[in-house]
Amino acid sequence: MRTTRSSTSIANPLAVPAVYGPGIPCRKATWYDEDAPRRSIHTSRDFVFHQQRRRIWSPAFSGKALRGYEPRVARLNKALVEQLARSNGETVNGAAWFNWWSFDVKGDLAFNKDFGMVEEGRSHYAVQMLNEAMGVQCLKLPTWAFRIMVAVPGAASNYCKFIGYCDDQLTARLKEEPKSPDIMSTLIPTVNPSDPAHGVLTLQADSRTIIVAGSDTTAATLTHVFLELARHPEEVEKICSELSSLLAAGEPVEHQRIYKADHLNAVINETLRLHPVPPSAITRKTPKEGIRVDEKYIPGDVTVSCPQIVLGQSEECFEAAEDFVPERWCSRPGMIKEKAGYVPFSSVDSTRRGKSMPDALSKTVPIWIAVLNRLLFPTYEDHHPLQTPPTVVSGLEHAQIALRIDGFVEDARRLSLDIGKFKNTLRKPLQPIWLTPATDLQNIRINDRRCWPVVLCTASSCDSVERSTDRAYVQGAADDHESWAHGLSAVTFWQHQGLLLNTPESDIDAEISHIVQMAAQQIVDRPRILIQPTSGLFISNNASALSESGDIDVLVYCSERQESLLEDAFARSGRLCIHLVCSEGKNGSRQLRVQLEKLQAIAKTSSSKTIMCTCPTGRDLAVGVALTLLCRYFADDGNLDRLSTSAINKATIKQKLSWIMLSMPDAAPSRATLQSVNSILMS
C-alpha cells in the first residue's frame, strides 16, 4: 500500500527478507539522519561505518562482559521488586515502573550512574524532557522539516536539553573509571581524536543509543509481557513450574541458568508477536535498481517498510493469530505458518555472538544422520529421532526441523539411490556427538557398539572474545557473512599463519590481499571424474582440460577468455569444443543461463560418446553444465540419448544432481548456478 508519493508499506511476509534480510541492497531510510552530524551505530546509514562501529561494540556484548553487567541489573531488579511489594495489593502503574527501571539500567550501563527513578518512584527530569521531545516523532515530519525545527532556537528545546544532559554525563564518565566495567569501558578506549568518524561526537551519539534505543524497547516489552500474564494467569503457573525445575531453592536467578527456559522464552516471543516494539514499522530505502517482492517490482529510491503488527497478527503467517498461545514457539510449531512474519523489531543476519558451533554441525549433519538412519535402518527405531545439541538449537527450532524429517526421507527415496549399497557400507546407524571447548570430555561415553559415533567438533567458543585483546573481534561460529576474511581460506591461512600473525594490524588487509592473489594464480590440475552411472560424462577443471581430454569427443569449458590452444587441438582432430563465456563468481553463474543454449550443438552430433565439462574450479559452473546435460541427453539408466523427449521436472533434476554428488562429493555448485540451470530446464 502506498502511504506517500515515495513510501510504500508491504504487509507480505515475503517482503521481510527482501527489505530487512542480510546481504540485501536496501539501506536505512533518511529518517535516521535526524541526529546528524552525530552518527551512532544505530543511526548511521553508511554501511562501512556501521561495520566499523559493530566491530568496536562487539566485545561489549561478549559472554564475559554480559556476566559483568549482571550484578548491576540484579541490583535494580531487587529495588524494583521491593518498590512493587510496598504497594500492598493496591493498583500500580506497571508501565511507569518498567519505564523507570529500564532507563535506570541503561543509564547505569552507559554512564555508571542510574537516573534514580526506581529508588525515588518518579520520573527523572531528563527522561521527562526526552518523552516530551519524542512526541514530535508522532507528527511524522519529513527529515528536512525535523532538521529545520531542531535548528530553530527554542523549537526543540527539550530535545536539545536531553542531548546536553547525556553529553554532560558522558563527560563525567570520561573522567572516572568505574570499579566494575560498563559498556563505556569498551567504547571509550576506541575514541580517536584524529579520526572524526570515531571521535567524541560518535561516542556521544552511541551513548544516547544505549539510553534511548534500549530503554523504550525494553520497557514496552516488559509492559506487554505482564499485560498478557495478567490476562492469562495459567501462564504464570507454567513459568513458575519451569523455573523451579531449573533453579534450586534460594538459588539466584542468573541468565546462564534460565536462558534455555523454553516456556519463558515462548511467552516472550508470543508477546513480541502480538505487540512488536516499533509502533509502526522500520523504514528502508530501495536501491536505484529497485527490488522484487513476490514477483512485484518496487522502483528504486522508495521508502519501504513491513508493518510488524500486521504481519504478527496475520492468519497468513500464524494459526489463531489473534490468540495468545506461547506453545506455538515450543511444543506446537505447526501453528507457525510463515516464520518470516515474525519481525518484532528488525531482521538481522545469522552471525550471532555467542554461537558455539556452525549450523552445519548443529543442524545440517544431524538432519542427514536422522534421514540416513530412517532410510537405511528402518528397524533401528531408537536411532530414528532427530538429535541436536540442546544448548545451541532451541526447542522450537528442533521441533520444526523434526516435523520435516519424514518429508526428507521420502525425497531421498525418490532419488532411486542404491540403498542396499549404502547399507552394506555403513552396516549400522550413526550417532552424533558434539565437542566444543566447553565440553567436559569425562562425561563423553561412546560404548554403544550398535552405531557409529559421528564426532562433530568445533574450536569455536561462546566466550572466545573474552580471552582476546580488548579490541579484537572473533567470530562465534566459523561464519564470515560480512567477508572480513577478504577471501582468505582456511588452507591459505594455515599455509601463511606465521606471517599473518606477525603482521601489524595496519598492514594485515594488504598482506591478505597479496596472499589471496598469489593463491588464485596457482594452477592446480584436477583429474577428470566420471559421473556414474554414465559411462562417458566427465567433470574436470580448465587447468586440466587439455591433458585430460585426449580421448574426449566433446569438451564444454566455461571461461571468460577463449582458449585458442585448446580449441585448435579439438578442431584438428575433428572433435567438438564448446566455449561458454562465463566469468567467475555470481556474475558467471548468471551468464551461464544464456550460455547453456549452446549445448544444443551436442544433439546434432552423432558420434559423440564421451563429454567432459570444465570450469576454473571444476566444482561450480562445470557441475551446472553437467547437470544440464544429464537432464537433457541422458536416460535414467545413464545411457546417452540425444533425442530424449522425456519431461524434465524438479524430481528429475534432484535425481541427476544426486548422481553428480555421489560421484564427486566435493562438488559445490552455487545457488546462482543451480538457479540458472533450473531456469533453462524448467522453461
XYZ file of C-alpha atoms in Angstrom:
683
model
C 0.000 0.000 0.000
C 1.371 3.426 -0.955
C 1.465 5.701 2.094
C 3.035 8.793 0.442
C 4.304 9.663 -3.016
C 7.580 7.856 -2.343
C 6.692 5.493 0.526
C 5.170 2.018 0.476
C 4.002 -0.299 3.246
C 4.194 -4.007 2.369
C 2.109 -6.386 4.509
C 3.592 -9.505 2.932
C 5.906 -11.896 4.847
C 7.902 -12.489 1.649
C 8.923 -8.826 1.784
C 10.729 -9.204 5.104
C 13.904 -10.895 3.767
C 13.852 -8.609 0.706
C 13.646 -5.433 2.803
C 15.452 -6.306 6.056
C 17.384 -9.512 5.360
C 21.186 -9.941 5.404
C 23.095 -9.093 2.254
C 20.233 -7.146 0.653
C 20.791 -3.766 -1.063
C 18.095 -1.879 0.877
C 19.558 0.666 3.273
C 18.265 2.743 6.181
C 15.846 5.497 5.169
C 16.548 9.229 5.572
C 14.727 9.270 8.944
C 17.969 8.050 10.512
C 19.692 11.322 9.551
C 17.686 13.324 12.069
C 20.570 13.326 14.584
C 23.246 14.464 12.104
C 26.105 15.334 12.302
C 26.322 12.843 15.153
C 26.307 9.223 13.901
C 25.817 6.207 16.125
C 25.835 2.508 15.374
C 22.032 2.807 15.337
C 21.547 5.884 13.154
C 24.390 5.568 10.647
C 23.309 4.958 7.060
C 26.902 4.339 5.956
C 27.402 0.563 5.669
C 31.203 0.677 6.064
C 31.000 2.971 9.095
C 28.331 0.732 10.661
C 30.552 -2.323 10.245
C 33.452 -0.470 11.857
C 31.311 0.519 14.832
C 29.964 -3.017 15.070
C 33.478 -4.375 15.444
C 34.135 -1.866 18.222
C 30.881 -2.709 20.006
C 31.205 -6.493 19.818
C 33.447 -7.013 22.870
C 30.906 -5.059 24.953
C 28.474 -7.933 24.401
C 30.790 -10.894 24.882
C 29.774 -13.544 27.384
C 32.231 -12.201 29.960
C 31.010 -8.613 29.502
C 27.342 -9.559 29.852
C 28.048 -11.514 33.020
C 29.911 -8.459 34.316
C 26.818 -6.289 33.817
C 24.545 -8.785 35.572
C 25.155 -7.509 39.139
C 24.168 -4.007 38.004
C 20.881 -5.312 36.607
C 20.292 -7.552 39.630
C 20.637 -4.554 41.973
C 17.931 -2.637 40.124
C 15.782 -5.770 39.822
C 15.811 -6.104 43.577
C 14.978 -2.415 44.021
C 12.027 -2.692 41.613
C 10.612 -5.783 43.331
C 10.918 -4.108 46.732
C 9.117 -0.992 45.488
C 6.278 -3.020 43.957
C 5.978 -5.082 47.146
C 5.268 -1.877 49.092
C 2.042 -1.402 47.110
C 0.337 -3.921 49.475
C -2.005 -5.124 46.752
C -3.005 -1.684 45.529
C -3.112 -0.933 41.813
C 0.181 0.384 40.418
C 1.138 1.822 37.059
C 3.256 -1.036 35.769
C 4.148 0.759 32.538
C 5.649 3.658 34.510
C 7.665 1.412 36.836
C 9.037 -0.655 33.919
C 9.948 2.549 32.107
C 11.805 3.881 35.169
C 13.585 0.579 35.719
C 14.615 0.309 32.065
C 16.066 3.819 31.905
C 17.884 3.253 35.217
C 19.511 0.088 33.888
C 20.609 1.710 30.635
C 21.871 4.812 32.452
C 23.957 2.630 34.750
C 25.359 0.657 31.793
C 26.124 3.812 29.799
C 27.378 6.271 32.445
C 27.980 4.104 35.537
C 25.138 6.091 37.096
C 21.419 5.375 37.002
C 18.725 8.047 36.927
C 17.477 7.135 40.437
C 13.906 6.693 39.211
C 13.260 3.262 40.757
C 14.619 4.449 44.086
C 12.553 7.664 44.101
C 9.488 6.253 42.371
C 9.196 9.125 39.904
C 10.479 10.209 36.516
C 13.824 11.982 36.135
C 13.664 15.443 34.584
C 16.000 14.437 31.714
C 13.850 11.424 30.814
C 10.741 13.578 31.073
C 12.280 16.001 28.581
C 13.065 13.106 26.265
C 9.494 11.775 26.435
C 8.107 15.206 25.610
C 10.579 15.647 22.750
C 9.765 12.207 21.334
C 6.198 13.359 20.914
C 7.425 15.303 17.890
C 8.080 11.973 16.194
C 4.348 11.300 16.160
C 3.961 14.200 13.701
C 5.849 12.102 11.114
C 7.630 15.184 9.799
C 9.915 14.842 6.774
C 13.566 14.685 7.762
C 14.302 18.134 6.358
C 11.419 19.649 8.390
C 12.666 17.999 11.582
C 16.185 19.292 10.942
C 14.837 22.848 10.496
C 12.847 22.608 13.715
C 15.911 21.438 15.663
C 17.920 24.343 14.229
C 15.348 26.983 15.253
C 16.145 28.268 18.794
C 13.547 27.082 21.289
C 11.594 24.934 18.792
C 13.050 21.685 20.130
C 14.377 22.837 23.489
C 13.511 19.650 25.392
C 15.243 17.503 22.793
C 18.359 19.689 22.961
C 18.333 19.685 26.777
C 18.240 15.891 26.846
C 21.199 15.755 24.460
C 23.041 18.222 26.706
C 22.307 16.122 29.802
C 23.658 12.945 28.136
C 26.772 14.785 26.948
C 27.404 16.073 30.479
C 27.052 12.564 31.929
C 29.466 11.196 29.348
C 31.990 13.942 30.164
C 31.802 12.948 33.841
C 32.156 9.283 32.926
C 35.276 10.003 30.854
C 36.966 11.387 33.975
C 36.322 8.379 36.195
C 36.749 4.658 35.572
C 34.147 2.534 37.433
C 35.062 -0.317 39.753
C 33.147 -2.776 37.566
C 33.152 -2.378 33.746
C 30.205 -0.837 31.932
C 29.576 -0.565 28.185
C 31.627 2.606 28.016
C 34.624 0.667 29.334
C 34.748 -0.933 25.877
C 33.851 2.101 23.758
C 35.965 4.851 25.385
C 39.408 3.323 24.566
C 38.466 3.282 20.868
C 37.972 7.062 20.652
C 40.389 8.529 18.126
C 40.568 12.355 18.300
C 42.330 12.474 14.916
C 39.571 10.469 13.216
C 36.246 12.358 13.136
C 34.388 9.145 12.291
C 35.372 7.647 15.647
C 35.771 10.744 17.802
C 33.864 12.141 20.753
C 30.797 13.092 18.670
C 30.334 9.450 17.692
C 30.796 8.342 21.305
C 28.143 10.854 22.387
C 25.730 9.505 19.776
C 26.429 5.908 20.847
C 25.805 6.794 24.498
C 22.336 8.094 23.611
C 21.694 4.949 21.579
C 22.178 2.918 24.764
C 19.707 5.113 26.634
C 17.005 5.710 24.037
C 17.082 2.666 21.750
C 17.450 0.259 24.657
C 15.141 1.736 27.284
C 11.909 2.333 25.361
C 12.010 -1.071 23.702
C 12.721 -2.960 26.918
C 10.064 -1.078 28.888
C 7.407 -1.618 26.205
C 8.152 -5.341 26.004
C 8.048 -5.809 29.791
C 4.757 -3.935 29.985
C 3.154 -6.137 27.349
C 4.566 -9.348 28.870
C 2.954 -8.578 32.221
C -0.247 -7.462 30.489
C -0.544 -10.874 28.821
C 0.377 -12.701 32.041
C -2.391 -10.792 33.847
C -4.817 -11.867 31.140
C -3.555 -15.476 31.239
C -2.650 -16.398 34.852
C -2.206 -20.048 33.843
C 0.964 -18.986 32.030
C 2.395 -17.677 35.311
C 1.967 -21.139 36.827
C 3.731 -22.758 33.856
C 6.660 -20.340 34.098
C 6.999 -20.852 37.866
C 6.951 -24.619 37.406
C 9.609 -24.407 34.709
C 11.876 -22.151 36.765
C 11.509 -24.449 39.768
C 12.950 -27.266 37.681
C 15.915 -25.116 36.641
C 16.735 -23.412 39.940
C 17.331 -24.854 43.384
C 15.592 -23.252 46.368
C 17.254 -19.936 47.189
C 19.491 -20.086 44.111
C 19.969 -16.690 42.400
C 18.162 -16.183 39.095
C 21.006 -15.807 36.622
C 20.960 -15.771 32.839
C 23.183 -18.826 32.485
C 20.674 -20.882 34.480
C 17.436 -19.838 32.791
C 18.229 -18.698 29.229
C 17.056 -22.071 27.871
C 13.717 -21.978 29.711
C 11.561 -22.930 26.733
C 8.185 -21.775 28.031
C 9.513 -18.496 29.399
C 11.115 -17.766 26.039
C 7.893 -18.795 24.317
C 5.916 -16.280 26.392
C 8.357 -13.535 25.407
C 8.230 -14.491 21.721
C 4.440 -14.634 21.715
C 4.236 -11.245 23.412
C 6.553 -9.712 20.823
C 4.489 -11.259 18.039
C 1.275 -9.627 19.264
C 2.948 -6.425 20.498
C 6.040 -5.701 18.358
C 8.323 -2.985 19.676
C 8.096 -0.415 16.834
C 4.768 1.453 16.957
C 4.536 1.390 13.161
C 7.388 -0.054 11.113
C 11.112 0.272 10.432
C 11.828 2.074 7.174
C 14.331 1.202 4.474
C 15.237 2.798 1.139
C 15.292 0.649 -2.003
C 18.422 0.694 -4.223
C 18.466 2.502 -7.573
C 17.694 -0.696 -9.481
C 14.670 -1.406 -7.286
C 13.682 -4.744 -5.719
C 11.170 -7.525 -6.353
C 8.798 -8.854 -3.728
C 6.650 -11.848 -4.647
C 7.176 -11.110 -8.371
C 6.102 -7.471 -7.920
C 8.589 -4.746 -8.832
C 9.238 -1.842 -6.451
C 11.170 1.055 -8.023
C 14.402 2.450 -6.655
C 14.688 5.241 -4.072
C 11.349 4.307 -2.495
C 10.929 4.199 1.286
C 9.583 0.743 2.145
C 8.512 -0.884 5.385
C 6.775 -4.023 6.605
C 4.169 -3.306 9.321
C 5.258 -5.681 12.073
C 1.981 -5.653 13.967
C 0.011 -6.551 10.826
C 2.327 -9.448 9.959
C 2.417 -10.708 13.538
C -1.378 -10.907 13.722
C -1.931 -12.261 10.212
C -3.640 -15.622 9.685
C -1.420 -15.993 6.648
C 1.552 -16.320 8.995
C 0.087 -17.744 12.212
C -2.767 -20.041 13.134
C -5.158 -18.431 15.651
C -3.180 -15.261 15.028
C -5.073 -13.050 17.488
C -4.819 -15.535 20.372
C -2.037 -15.658 22.969
C -0.589 -19.175 22.508
C 3.044 -19.424 23.725
C 3.112 -23.131 22.833
C 3.422 -22.242 19.173
C 7.068 -21.371 19.954
C 7.921 -24.646 21.692
C 5.570 -27.647 21.610
C 3.192 -26.637 18.769
C 5.371 -25.272 15.950
C 2.719 -26.249 13.399
C 0.838 -23.111 14.446
C 3.542 -21.041 12.725
C 2.676 -20.983 9.038
C 5.270 -18.441 7.899
C 8.052 -17.580 10.327
C 9.121 -14.612 8.193
C 6.023 -12.894 9.561
C 7.655 -12.739 12.992
C 9.501 -9.420 12.943
C 9.142 -7.991 16.472
C 11.850 -5.432 15.903
C 14.111 -5.945 12.921
C 15.766 -8.703 10.932
C 19.447 -9.481 11.310
C 21.940 -11.850 9.700
C 22.843 -15.213 11.116
C 26.196 -14.160 12.519
C 25.306 -14.188 16.206
C 27.632 -13.538 19.108
C 27.922 -16.409 21.466
C 27.157 -19.055 18.858
C 29.292 -22.021 19.804
C 29.127 -24.020 16.566
C 28.172 -23.540 12.922
C 24.762 -24.621 11.651
C 26.418 -27.371 9.615
C 27.337 -29.208 12.835
C 24.298 -28.306 14.935
C 21.587 -28.838 12.284
C 22.669 -29.940 8.790
C 24.672 -33.032 9.790
C 22.095 -34.142 12.410
C 19.370 -33.866 9.742
C 21.338 -36.111 7.398
C 22.012 -38.589 10.203
C 18.297 -38.824 11.019
C 17.424 -39.251 7.334
C 20.065 -41.927 6.710
C 19.185 -43.860 9.855
C 15.500 -43.997 8.866
C 16.256 -44.735 5.229
C 18.880 -47.432 5.686
C 17.959 -48.957 9.047
C 14.147 -48.883 9.425
C 14.175 -51.436 12.269
C 16.584 -49.398 14.456
C 13.820 -47.088 15.666
C 15.758 -45.843 18.704
C 18.136 -44.109 16.247
C 15.363 -42.509 14.169
C 14.626 -39.341 16.223
C 16.386 -36.116 15.260
C 19.191 -35.269 17.676
C 20.507 -31.710 18.038
C 22.650 -30.028 20.723
C 20.107 -28.508 23.163
C 22.429 -25.671 24.151
C 22.608 -24.484 20.533
C 19.286 -25.400 18.873
C 16.161 -24.161 20.643
C 13.248 -26.447 21.424
C 11.098 -24.638 18.858
C 13.637 -24.940 16.059
C 14.267 -28.599 16.904
C 10.522 -29.342 16.739
C 10.172 -27.519 13.425
C 13.055 -29.476 11.884
C 11.782 -32.792 13.277
C 8.442 -32.286 11.528
C 10.223 -32.228 8.168
C 12.410 -35.333 8.554
C 9.795 -37.728 7.123
C 9.496 -35.496 4.062
C 13.267 -35.512 3.601
C 13.257 -39.316 3.773
C 10.605 -39.517 1.053
C 12.596 -37.090 -1.093
C 15.652 -39.326 -0.711
C 13.661 -42.426 -1.720
C 12.520 -40.714 -4.916
C 16.158 -40.295 -5.967
C 16.331 -44.065 -6.724
C 19.599 -44.429 -4.849
C 21.307 -47.784 -4.335
C 20.150 -48.103 -0.724
C 21.484 -51.644 -0.390
C 24.980 -50.478 -1.291
C 24.892 -47.727 1.307
C 23.536 -50.080 3.962
C 26.264 -52.641 3.317
C 28.881 -49.893 3.543
C 27.654 -48.440 6.850
C 26.348 -51.683 8.429
C 24.908 -49.830 11.455
C 23.268 -46.469 12.289
C 25.019 -43.178 13.016
C 25.105 -41.338 16.356
C 26.070 -37.626 16.539
C 28.338 -36.460 19.364
C 29.254 -32.787 19.814
C 32.555 -31.490 21.152
C 33.313 -27.827 21.854
C 35.881 -26.128 24.117
C 33.177 -26.139 26.813
C 32.636 -29.918 26.632
C 33.712 -31.993 29.632
C 35.406 -34.980 27.986
C 34.994 -37.003 31.173
C 31.247 -37.100 30.501
C 31.611 -38.403 26.928
C 30.839 -42.120 26.672
C 30.922 -43.997 23.364
C 30.047 -47.539 24.418
C 27.182 -48.349 22.043
C 28.635 -50.794 19.528
C 25.330 -50.839 17.634
C 26.106 -47.465 16.000
C 28.933 -45.415 14.530
C 29.765 -42.260 16.512
C 29.965 -39.150 14.334
C 32.058 -36.668 16.304
C 31.134 -33.073 15.433
C 33.989 -30.985 16.772
C 34.436 -27.218 16.677
C 37.106 -24.982 18.174
C 34.694 -22.035 18.293
C 33.763 -20.778 21.717
C 30.967 -18.591 23.073
C 33.477 -16.627 25.092
C 36.262 -16.524 22.529
C 36.380 -12.733 22.758
C 36.984 -12.871 26.490
C 40.453 -14.323 26.135
C 41.466 -11.987 23.318
C 42.645 -8.404 23.387
C 40.109 -5.760 24.269
C 39.531 -4.501 20.743
C 39.557 -7.819 18.879
C 36.562 -9.366 17.174
C 36.315 -13.125 16.974
C 33.542 -14.815 15.018
C 31.305 -17.001 17.112
C 30.911 -19.993 14.854
C 33.071 -20.233 11.742
C 30.821 -17.851 9.790
C 32.058 -14.960 7.665
C 28.863 -13.347 6.413
C 30.469 -9.913 6.423
C 33.537 -11.032 4.425
C 36.082 -9.917 6.988
C 38.372 -12.723 5.775
C 38.763 -10.870 2.439
C 38.889 -14.163 0.519
C 41.389 -15.860 2.845
C 40.534 -19.557 3.074
C 41.380 -21.994 5.859
C 44.054 -23.622 3.673
C 45.777 -20.355 2.803
C 45.583 -19.165 6.414
C 47.412 -22.216 7.753
C 49.967 -22.023 4.932
C 50.830 -18.447 5.958
C 49.860 -18.385 9.634
C 53.298 -17.285 10.864
C 53.400 -14.330 8.502
C 49.800 -13.302 9.201
C 50.062 -13.490 12.984
C 53.178 -11.321 12.983
C 51.850 -8.699 10.561
C 50.838 -5.360 12.176
C 47.098 -4.688 12.145
C 47.561 -1.652 9.890
C 49.141 -3.870 7.183
C 47.037 -7.017 7.563
C 44.468 -6.228 4.846
C 47.162 -5.607 2.229
C 49.021 -8.778 3.225
C 45.850 -10.884 2.983
C 45.078 -9.379 -0.437
C 48.568 -10.329 -1.648
C 48.239 -13.907 -0.340
C 44.804 -14.342 -1.926
C 46.064 -13.048 -5.285
C 49.047 -15.401 -5.214
C 46.820 -18.363 -4.330
C 44.477 -17.531 -7.222
C 47.417 -17.610 -9.660
C 48.456 -21.114 -8.626
C 47.118 -23.559 -11.217
C 46.244 -26.968 -9.818
C 45.428 -29.870 -12.123
C 42.246 -31.764 -11.312
C 41.935 -35.318 -12.695
C 38.670 -35.862 -14.518
C 35.873 -37.599 -12.632
C 33.354 -39.951 -14.269
C 29.750 -39.228 -13.315
C 28.170 -42.616 -12.708
C 26.028 -44.426 -13.810
C 27.009 -42.850 -17.151
C 29.990 -44.247 -18.978
C 31.001 -41.091 -20.786
C 30.294 -37.865 -18.842
C 33.261 -36.351 -17.016
C 33.973 -33.227 -14.948
C 37.357 -31.525 -14.506
C 38.813 -28.013 -14.293
C 40.157 -25.750 -17.039
C 43.770 -26.288 -15.984
C 43.427 -29.996 -16.809
C 41.222 -29.588 -19.882
C 43.990 -30.200 -22.434
C 45.760 -33.032 -20.621
C 42.566 -34.888 -19.666
C 40.685 -34.582 -22.970
C 42.789 -36.729 -25.305
C 40.016 -39.349 -25.734
C 37.071 -36.960 -25.228
C 34.637 -36.398 -28.130
C 33.035 -33.186 -26.808
C 34.564 -30.599 -24.476
C 32.436 -27.901 -22.840
C 34.567 -25.348 -20.993
C 33.445 -22.303 -19.010
C 35.866 -19.409 -19.153
C 35.885 -15.649 -19.523
C 38.571 -15.941 -22.194
C 38.740 -18.092 -25.302
C 41.381 -20.851 -25.102
C 42.741 -20.929 -28.654
C 45.251 -23.728 -27.987
C 42.501 -25.947 -26.635
C 40.057 -25.212 -29.428
C 42.714 -25.724 -32.111
C 43.567 -29.160 -30.703
C 39.912 -30.229 -30.934
C 39.445 -28.689 -34.396
C 42.465 -30.551 -35.820
C 41.057 -33.889 -34.670
C 37.514 -33.129 -35.821
C 36.076 -33.056 -32.317
C 33.573 -30.597 -30.849
C 34.702 -27.882 -28.418
C 32.061 -25.557 -26.925
C 33.095 -22.359 -25.150
C 30.600 -20.995 -22.603
C 31.613 -17.393 -21.930
C 31.314 -17.066 -18.152
C 33.320 -15.113 -15.618
C 33.909 -16.438 -12.113
C 31.555 -15.859 -9.189
C 27.901 -14.893 -9.199
C 28.137 -13.000 -12.472
C 29.395 -16.138 -14.194
C 26.531 -18.150 -12.736
C 24.052 -15.629 -14.148
C 25.804 -15.598 -17.539
C 25.527 -19.381 -17.620
C 21.753 -19.071 -18.087
C 22.240 -17.657 -21.598
C 25.315 -19.704 -22.485
C 23.683 -23.084 -21.810
C 21.719 -22.788 -25.055
C 24.981 -23.569 -26.881
C 24.712 -27.155 -25.613
C 22.133 -27.855 -28.315
C 25.081 -28.427 -30.650
C 25.678 -31.749 -28.873
C 22.300 -33.097 -30.013
C 23.332 -32.525 -33.620
C 26.444 -34.724 -33.382
C 26.029 -38.437 -33.941
C 29.473 -39.740 -32.994
C 29.998 -38.104 -29.610
C 30.093 -40.737 -26.866
C 32.247 -39.008 -24.278
C 31.726 -35.481 -22.935
C 33.835 -33.503 -20.470
C 32.727 -30.310 -18.690
C 35.252 -27.916 -17.158
C 35.349 -24.555 -15.359
C 38.051 -22.681 -13.391
C 37.475 -24.721 -10.198
C 35.876 -27.852 -11.636
C 33.305 -27.689 -8.843
C 30.777 -24.968 -9.719
C 29.923 -23.980 -13.305
C 31.093 -27.340 -14.704
C 28.666 -29.066 -12.336
C 25.832 -26.885 -13.652
C 26.730 -27.768 -17.242
C 26.950 -31.480 -16.435
C 23.582 -31.356 -14.671
C 22.002 -29.740 -17.727
C 23.447 -32.456 -19.992
C 22.307 -35.250 -17.671
C 18.737 -33.967 -17.642
C 18.552 -33.287 -21.383
C 20.577 -36.036 -23.012
C 20.968 -38.947 -20.583
C 18.335 -41.579 -19.809
C 17.530 -42.793 -16.300
C 19.907 -45.747 -16.787
C 22.813 -43.402 -17.548
C 22.975 -44.081 -21.293
C 23.391 -41.178 -23.719
C 20.138 -40.327 -25.517
C 20.448 -37.199 -27.676
C 16.847 -37.445 -28.909
C 15.251 -37.785 -25.460
C 11.829 -36.121 -25.170
C 11.185 -37.046 -21.536
C 9.622 -34.328 -19.407
C 12.006 -32.594 -17.002
C 10.710 -31.716 -13.556
C 12.160 -30.978 -10.123
C 12.343 -34.691 -9.288
C 14.392 -35.325 -12.432
C 16.816 -32.519 -11.598
C 17.241 -33.737 -8.000
C 17.891 -37.300 -9.151
C 20.505 -36.312 -11.736
C 22.165 -33.924 -9.256
C 22.434 -36.843 -6.822
C 24.468 -38.734 -9.480
C 26.980 -35.893 -9.518
C 27.165 -35.548 -5.734
C 27.706 -39.292 -5.257
C 30.406 -39.435 -7.926
C 32.029 -36.174 -6.875
C 31.431 -35.409 -3.172
C 33.382 -32.130 -3.296
C 31.116 -30.657 -5.976
C 29.931 -27.250 -4.816
C 27.579 -25.630 -7.320
C 26.484 -22.220 -6.075
C 22.839 -21.334 -5.597
C 23.084 -18.914 -8.529
C 24.426 -21.707 -10.769
C 21.610 -24.067 -9.825
C 19.048 -21.306 -10.360
C 20.380 -20.758 -13.883
C 20.183 -24.475 -14.635
C 16.654 -24.757 -13.219
C 15.558 -21.750 -15.263
C 16.728 -23.358 -18.508
C 15.492 -26.872 -17.780
C 12.074 -25.852 -16.429
C 11.343 -23.238 -19.113
